[in-house]
mmCIF file of C-alpha atoms in Angstrom:
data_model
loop_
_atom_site.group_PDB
_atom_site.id
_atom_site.type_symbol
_atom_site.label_atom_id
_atom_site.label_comp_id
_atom_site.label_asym_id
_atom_site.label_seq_id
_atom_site.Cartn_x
_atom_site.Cartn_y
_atom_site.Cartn_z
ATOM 1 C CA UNK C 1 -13.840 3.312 6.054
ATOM 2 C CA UNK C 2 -14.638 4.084 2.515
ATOM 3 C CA UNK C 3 -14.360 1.161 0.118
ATOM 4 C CA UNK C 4 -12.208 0.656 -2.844
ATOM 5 C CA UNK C 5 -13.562 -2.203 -5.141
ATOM 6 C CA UNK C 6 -11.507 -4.445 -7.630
ATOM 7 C CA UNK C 7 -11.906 -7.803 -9.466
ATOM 8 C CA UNK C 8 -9.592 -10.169 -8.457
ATOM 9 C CA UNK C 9 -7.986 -11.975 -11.448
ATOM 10 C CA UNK C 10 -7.422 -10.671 -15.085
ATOM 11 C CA UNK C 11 -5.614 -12.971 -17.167
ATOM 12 C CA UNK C 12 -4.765 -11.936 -20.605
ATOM 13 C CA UNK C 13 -1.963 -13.178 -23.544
ATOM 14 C CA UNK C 14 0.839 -11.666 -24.009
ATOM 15 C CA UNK C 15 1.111 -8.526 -26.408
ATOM 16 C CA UNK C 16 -2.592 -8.218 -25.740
ATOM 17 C CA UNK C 17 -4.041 -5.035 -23.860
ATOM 18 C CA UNK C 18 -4.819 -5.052 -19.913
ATOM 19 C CA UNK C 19 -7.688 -3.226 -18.503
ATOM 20 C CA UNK C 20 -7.794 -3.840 -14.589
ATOM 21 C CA UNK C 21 -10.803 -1.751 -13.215
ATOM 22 C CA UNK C 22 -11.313 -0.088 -9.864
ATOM 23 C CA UNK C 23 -14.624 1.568 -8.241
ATOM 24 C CA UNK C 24 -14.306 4.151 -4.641
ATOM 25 C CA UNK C 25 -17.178 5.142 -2.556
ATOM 26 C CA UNK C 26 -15.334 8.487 -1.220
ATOM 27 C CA UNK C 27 -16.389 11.369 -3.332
ATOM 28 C CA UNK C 28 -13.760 13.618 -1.640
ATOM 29 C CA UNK C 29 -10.639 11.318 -3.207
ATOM 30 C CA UNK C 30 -8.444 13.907 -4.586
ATOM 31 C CA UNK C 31 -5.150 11.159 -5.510
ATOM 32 C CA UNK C 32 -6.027 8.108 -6.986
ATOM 33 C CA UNK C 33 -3.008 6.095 -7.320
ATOM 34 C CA UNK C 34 -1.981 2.452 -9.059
ATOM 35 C CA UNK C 35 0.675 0.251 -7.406
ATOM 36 C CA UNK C 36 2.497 -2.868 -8.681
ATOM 37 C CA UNK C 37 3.438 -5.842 -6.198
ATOM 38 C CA UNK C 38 5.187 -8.586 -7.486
ATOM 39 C CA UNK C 39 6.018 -11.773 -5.600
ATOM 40 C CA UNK C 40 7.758 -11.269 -2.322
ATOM 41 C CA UNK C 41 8.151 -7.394 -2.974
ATOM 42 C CA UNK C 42 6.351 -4.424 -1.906
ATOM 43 C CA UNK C 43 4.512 -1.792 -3.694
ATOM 44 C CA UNK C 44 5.752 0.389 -6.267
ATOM 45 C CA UNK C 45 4.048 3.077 -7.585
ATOM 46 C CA UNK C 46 2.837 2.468 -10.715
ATOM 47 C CA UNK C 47 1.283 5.916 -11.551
ATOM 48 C CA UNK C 48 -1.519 8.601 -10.033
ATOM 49 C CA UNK C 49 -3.919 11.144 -11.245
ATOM 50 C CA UNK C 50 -5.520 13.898 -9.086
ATOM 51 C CA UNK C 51 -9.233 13.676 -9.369
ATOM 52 C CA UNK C 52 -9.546 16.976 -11.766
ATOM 53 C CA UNK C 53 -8.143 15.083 -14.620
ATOM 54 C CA UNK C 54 -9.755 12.384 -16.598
ATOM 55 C CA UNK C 55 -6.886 10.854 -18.501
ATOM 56 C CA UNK C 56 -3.377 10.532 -17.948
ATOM 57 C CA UNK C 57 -0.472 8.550 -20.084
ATOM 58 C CA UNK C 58 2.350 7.695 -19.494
ATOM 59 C CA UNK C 59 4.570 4.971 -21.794
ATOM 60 C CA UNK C 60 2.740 1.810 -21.924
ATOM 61 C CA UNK C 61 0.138 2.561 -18.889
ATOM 62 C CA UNK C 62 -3.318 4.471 -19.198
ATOM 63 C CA UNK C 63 -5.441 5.721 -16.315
ATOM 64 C CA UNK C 64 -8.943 6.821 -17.527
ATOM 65 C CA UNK C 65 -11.141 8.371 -14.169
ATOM 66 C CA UNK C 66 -14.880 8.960 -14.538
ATOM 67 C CA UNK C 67 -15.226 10.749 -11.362
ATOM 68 C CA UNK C 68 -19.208 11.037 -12.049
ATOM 69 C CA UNK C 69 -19.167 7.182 -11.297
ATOM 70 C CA UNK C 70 -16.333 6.876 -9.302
ATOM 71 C CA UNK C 71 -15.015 4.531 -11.541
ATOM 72 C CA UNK C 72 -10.476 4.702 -12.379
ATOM 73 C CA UNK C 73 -8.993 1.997 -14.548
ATOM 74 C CA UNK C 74 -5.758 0.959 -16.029
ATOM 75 C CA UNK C 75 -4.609 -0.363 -19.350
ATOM 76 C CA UNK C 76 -1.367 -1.725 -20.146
ATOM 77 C CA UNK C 77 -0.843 -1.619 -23.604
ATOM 78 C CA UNK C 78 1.420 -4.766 -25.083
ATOM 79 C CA UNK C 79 1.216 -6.660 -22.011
ATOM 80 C CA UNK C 80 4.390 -8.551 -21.197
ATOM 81 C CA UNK C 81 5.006 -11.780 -19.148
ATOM 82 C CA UNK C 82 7.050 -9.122 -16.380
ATOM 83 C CA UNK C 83 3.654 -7.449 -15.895
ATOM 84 C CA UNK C 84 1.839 -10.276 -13.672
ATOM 85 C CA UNK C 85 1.647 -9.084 -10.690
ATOM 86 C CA UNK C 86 -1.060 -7.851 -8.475
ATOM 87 C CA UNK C 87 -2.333 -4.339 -9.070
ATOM 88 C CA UNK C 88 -3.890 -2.300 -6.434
ATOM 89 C CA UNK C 89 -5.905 0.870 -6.776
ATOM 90 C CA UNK C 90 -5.575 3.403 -3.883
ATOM 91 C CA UNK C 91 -7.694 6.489 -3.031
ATOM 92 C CA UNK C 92 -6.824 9.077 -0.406
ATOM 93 C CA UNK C 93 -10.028 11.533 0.868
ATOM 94 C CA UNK C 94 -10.017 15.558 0.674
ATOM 95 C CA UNK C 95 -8.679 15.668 4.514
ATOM 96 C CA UNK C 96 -6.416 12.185 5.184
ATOM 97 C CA UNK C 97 -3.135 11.330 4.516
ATOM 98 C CA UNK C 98 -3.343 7.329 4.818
ATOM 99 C CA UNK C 99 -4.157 5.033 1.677
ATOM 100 C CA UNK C 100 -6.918 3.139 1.457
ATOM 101 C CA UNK C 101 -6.272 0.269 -0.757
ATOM 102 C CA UNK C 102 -8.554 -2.153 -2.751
ATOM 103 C CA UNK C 103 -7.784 -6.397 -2.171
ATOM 104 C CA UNK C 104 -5.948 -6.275 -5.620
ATOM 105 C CA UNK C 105 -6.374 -7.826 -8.582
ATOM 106 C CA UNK C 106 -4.237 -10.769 -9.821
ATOM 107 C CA UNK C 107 -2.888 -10.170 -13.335
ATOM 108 C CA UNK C 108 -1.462 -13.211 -15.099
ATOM 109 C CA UNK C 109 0.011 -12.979 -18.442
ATOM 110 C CA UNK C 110 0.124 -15.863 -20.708
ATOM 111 C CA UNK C 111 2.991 -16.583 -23.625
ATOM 112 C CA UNK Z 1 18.896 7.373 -1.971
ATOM 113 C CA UNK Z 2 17.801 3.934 -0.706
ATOM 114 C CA UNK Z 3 14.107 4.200 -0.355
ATOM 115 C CA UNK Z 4 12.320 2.704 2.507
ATOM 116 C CA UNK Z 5 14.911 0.288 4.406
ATOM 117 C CA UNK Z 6 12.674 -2.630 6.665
ATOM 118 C CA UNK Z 7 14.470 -5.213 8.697
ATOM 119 C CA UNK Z 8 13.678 -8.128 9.066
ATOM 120 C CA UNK Z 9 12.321 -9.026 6.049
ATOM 121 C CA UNK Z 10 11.454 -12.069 7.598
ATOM 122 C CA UNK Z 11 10.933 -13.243 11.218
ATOM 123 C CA UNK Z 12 9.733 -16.389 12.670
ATOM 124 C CA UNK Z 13 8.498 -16.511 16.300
ATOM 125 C CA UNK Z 14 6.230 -18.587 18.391
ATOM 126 C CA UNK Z 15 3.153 -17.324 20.002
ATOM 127 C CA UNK Z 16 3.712 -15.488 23.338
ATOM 128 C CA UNK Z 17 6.909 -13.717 22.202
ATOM 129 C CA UNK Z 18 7.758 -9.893 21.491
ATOM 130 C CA UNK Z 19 8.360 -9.182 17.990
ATOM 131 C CA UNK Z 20 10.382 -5.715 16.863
ATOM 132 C CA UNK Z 21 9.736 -4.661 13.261
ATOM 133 C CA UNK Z 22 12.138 -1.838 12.291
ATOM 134 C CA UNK Z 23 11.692 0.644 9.353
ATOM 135 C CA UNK Z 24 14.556 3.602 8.140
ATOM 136 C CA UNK Z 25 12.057 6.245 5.937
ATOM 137 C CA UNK Z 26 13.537 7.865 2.959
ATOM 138 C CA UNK Z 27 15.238 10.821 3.592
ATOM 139 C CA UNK Z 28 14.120 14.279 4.517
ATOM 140 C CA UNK Z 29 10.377 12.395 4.648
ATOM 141 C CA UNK Z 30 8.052 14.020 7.176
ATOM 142 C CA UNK Z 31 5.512 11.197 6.958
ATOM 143 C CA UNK Z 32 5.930 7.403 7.830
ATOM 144 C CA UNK Z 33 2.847 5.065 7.908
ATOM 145 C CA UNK Z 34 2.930 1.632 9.258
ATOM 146 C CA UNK Z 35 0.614 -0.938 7.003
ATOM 147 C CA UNK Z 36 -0.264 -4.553 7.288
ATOM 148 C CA UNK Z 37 -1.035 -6.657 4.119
ATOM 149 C CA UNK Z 38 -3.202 -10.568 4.931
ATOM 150 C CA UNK Z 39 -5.069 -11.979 2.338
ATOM 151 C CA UNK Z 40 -8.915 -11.643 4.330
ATOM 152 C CA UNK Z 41 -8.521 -8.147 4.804
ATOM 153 C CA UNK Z 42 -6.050 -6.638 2.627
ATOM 154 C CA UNK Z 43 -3.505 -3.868 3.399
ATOM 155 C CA UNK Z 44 -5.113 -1.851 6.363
ATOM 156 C CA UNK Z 45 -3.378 1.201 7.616
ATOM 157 C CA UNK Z 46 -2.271 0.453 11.498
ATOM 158 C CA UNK Z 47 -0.686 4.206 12.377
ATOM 159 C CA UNK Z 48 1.369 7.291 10.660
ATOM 160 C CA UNK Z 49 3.442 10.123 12.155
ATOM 161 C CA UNK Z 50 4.299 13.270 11.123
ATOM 162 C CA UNK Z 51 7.502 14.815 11.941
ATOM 163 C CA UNK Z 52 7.936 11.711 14.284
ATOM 164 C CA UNK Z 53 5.052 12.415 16.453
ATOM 165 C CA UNK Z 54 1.790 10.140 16.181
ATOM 166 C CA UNK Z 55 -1.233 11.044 14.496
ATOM 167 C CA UNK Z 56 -3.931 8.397 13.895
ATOM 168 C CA UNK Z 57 -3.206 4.913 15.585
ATOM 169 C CA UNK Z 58 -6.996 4.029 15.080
ATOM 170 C CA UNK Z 59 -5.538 0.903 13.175
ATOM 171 C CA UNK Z 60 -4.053 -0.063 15.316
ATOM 172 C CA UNK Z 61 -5.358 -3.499 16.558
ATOM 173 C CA UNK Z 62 -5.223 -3.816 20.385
ATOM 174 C CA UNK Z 63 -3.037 -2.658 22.605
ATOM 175 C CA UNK Z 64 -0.342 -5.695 22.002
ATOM 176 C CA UNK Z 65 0.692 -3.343 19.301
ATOM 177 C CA UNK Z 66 2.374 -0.473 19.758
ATOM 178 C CA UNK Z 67 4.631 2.045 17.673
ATOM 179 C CA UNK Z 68 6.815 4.233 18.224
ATOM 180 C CA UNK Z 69 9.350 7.151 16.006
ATOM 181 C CA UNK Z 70 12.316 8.369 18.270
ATOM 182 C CA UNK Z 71 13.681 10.134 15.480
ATOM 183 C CA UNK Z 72 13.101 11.064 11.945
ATOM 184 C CA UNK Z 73 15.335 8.244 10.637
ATOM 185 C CA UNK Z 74 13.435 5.425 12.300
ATOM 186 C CA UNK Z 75 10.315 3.770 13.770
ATOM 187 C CA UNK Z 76 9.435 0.638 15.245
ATOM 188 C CA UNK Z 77 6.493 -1.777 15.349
ATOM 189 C CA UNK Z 78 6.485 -3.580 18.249
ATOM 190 C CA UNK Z 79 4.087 -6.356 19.402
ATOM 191 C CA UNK Z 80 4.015 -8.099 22.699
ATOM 192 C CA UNK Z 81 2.886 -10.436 22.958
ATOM 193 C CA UNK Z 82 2.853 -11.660 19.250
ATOM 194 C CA UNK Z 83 -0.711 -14.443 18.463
ATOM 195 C CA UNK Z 84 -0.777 -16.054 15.679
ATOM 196 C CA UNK Z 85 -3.549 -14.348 14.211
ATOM 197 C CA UNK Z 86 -0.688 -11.247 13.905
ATOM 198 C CA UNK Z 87 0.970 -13.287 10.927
ATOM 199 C CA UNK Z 88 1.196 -11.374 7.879
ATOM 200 C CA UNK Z 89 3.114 -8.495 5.732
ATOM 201 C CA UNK Z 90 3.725 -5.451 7.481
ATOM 202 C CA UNK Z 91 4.965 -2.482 5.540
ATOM 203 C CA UNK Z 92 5.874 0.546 6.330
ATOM 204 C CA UNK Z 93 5.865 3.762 4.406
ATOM 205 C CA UNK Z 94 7.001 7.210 3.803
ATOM 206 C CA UNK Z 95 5.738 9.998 1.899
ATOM 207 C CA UNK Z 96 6.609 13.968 1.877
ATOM 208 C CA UNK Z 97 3.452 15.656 3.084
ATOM 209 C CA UNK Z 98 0.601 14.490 1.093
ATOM 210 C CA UNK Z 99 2.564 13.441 -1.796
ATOM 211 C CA UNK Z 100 3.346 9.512 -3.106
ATOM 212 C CA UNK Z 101 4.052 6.955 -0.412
ATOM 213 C CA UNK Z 102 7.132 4.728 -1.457
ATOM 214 C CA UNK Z 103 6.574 1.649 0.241
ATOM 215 C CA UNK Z 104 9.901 -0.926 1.822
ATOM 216 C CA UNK Z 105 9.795 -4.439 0.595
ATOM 217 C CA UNK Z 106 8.046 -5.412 3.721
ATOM 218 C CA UNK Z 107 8.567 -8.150 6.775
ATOM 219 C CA UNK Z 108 6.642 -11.619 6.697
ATOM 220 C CA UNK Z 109 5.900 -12.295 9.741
ATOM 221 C CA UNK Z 110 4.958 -15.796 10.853
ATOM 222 C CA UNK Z 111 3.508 -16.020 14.686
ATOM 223 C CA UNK Z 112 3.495 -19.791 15.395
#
């Protein structure tokens, strides 16, 4: 399938910003979604944006998509120590319906 | 509502034995999609339904696995026999046509 591409550790002091980045192959993504998985739990949707905006806020969380270089990221503004977790980017194509989900990427959040 | 409801949330078996993973979708959800999570290859989709029929068990890793929706209030994972290469997180989700998939906590599943 079509890959989705993150780091996979960010570690950053608390009240600082997060940026956690995430690159797609599949031109035809039309959601692009960011989920939250803490210890033991499963995913919760962070937030989304359809691929015919370039920004979206919302409270503490950014999502900037450059859709030219495939390229979505999110930053967490006045990181707190609840926010480690692992954050996953997920794309869905133009004609699917499953998610196809990057490895992750580790966020630790230091006092 | 609840949101996605998965039971067991963990199970321990040994190798050779059947293992049932259960999974209750939200309700008035016409899609439920059955995902394993293991730390070389991620979460990988394994099948989803629609309106309780299946639609793409391409995932789906050998025919030890198997999955089934009787009804539009539940679906099972079932694999028989269970290796222990089949330990992992298996999730299930549920989503209303193409819209967010809200995801259950998840069952551990350790094949000794």
């Amino acid at each position: 399938g079509e890959d989705v591409e993150q780091s996979l550790f960010l570690s950053v002091r608390e009240g600082d910003s997060s940026v956690i980045n995430c690159t797609y192959t599949d031109s035809s993504s039309t959601y692009l979604y960011w989920y939250k998985q803490e210890p033991g739990a499963g995913l919760q949707l962070l937030t989304y944006i359809f691929s015919n905006m370039d920004m979206k806020q919302d409270q503490r969380l950014t999502v900037l998509l450059n859709k030219k270089d495939k390229h979505l990221s999110l930053r967490i503004a006045d990181t707190q120590t609840g926010d480690s977790a692992i954050y996953f980017c997920a794309e869905m194509g133009n004609s699917g319906y499953a998610l196809n989900f990057g490895k992750g990427t580790s966020l630790l959040v230091t006092p | 509502d609840a949101g996605v409801i998965q039971s067991p949330r963990h199970e321990v078996t040994e190798m050779g034995q059947e293992v049932t993973l259960r999974c209750k979708p939200i309700s008035g959800h016409d899609y439920l999609f059955w995902y394993r999570q293991t730390m070389m290859r991620g979460l990988e989709l394994l099948i989803y339904f629609n309106n309780n029929v299946p639609i793409d068990d391409s995932g789906m890793p050998e025919d030890r696995f198997s999955a089934k929706m009787p009804n539009a209030s539940f679906s099972t994972l079932k694999i028989q026999p269970s290796e222990p290469r089949d330990s992992a997180v298996y999730f299930c989700a549920s989503s209303f046509g193409r819209n967010i998939q809200y995801f259950g906590a998840g069952t551990r599943l350790s094949v000794l």
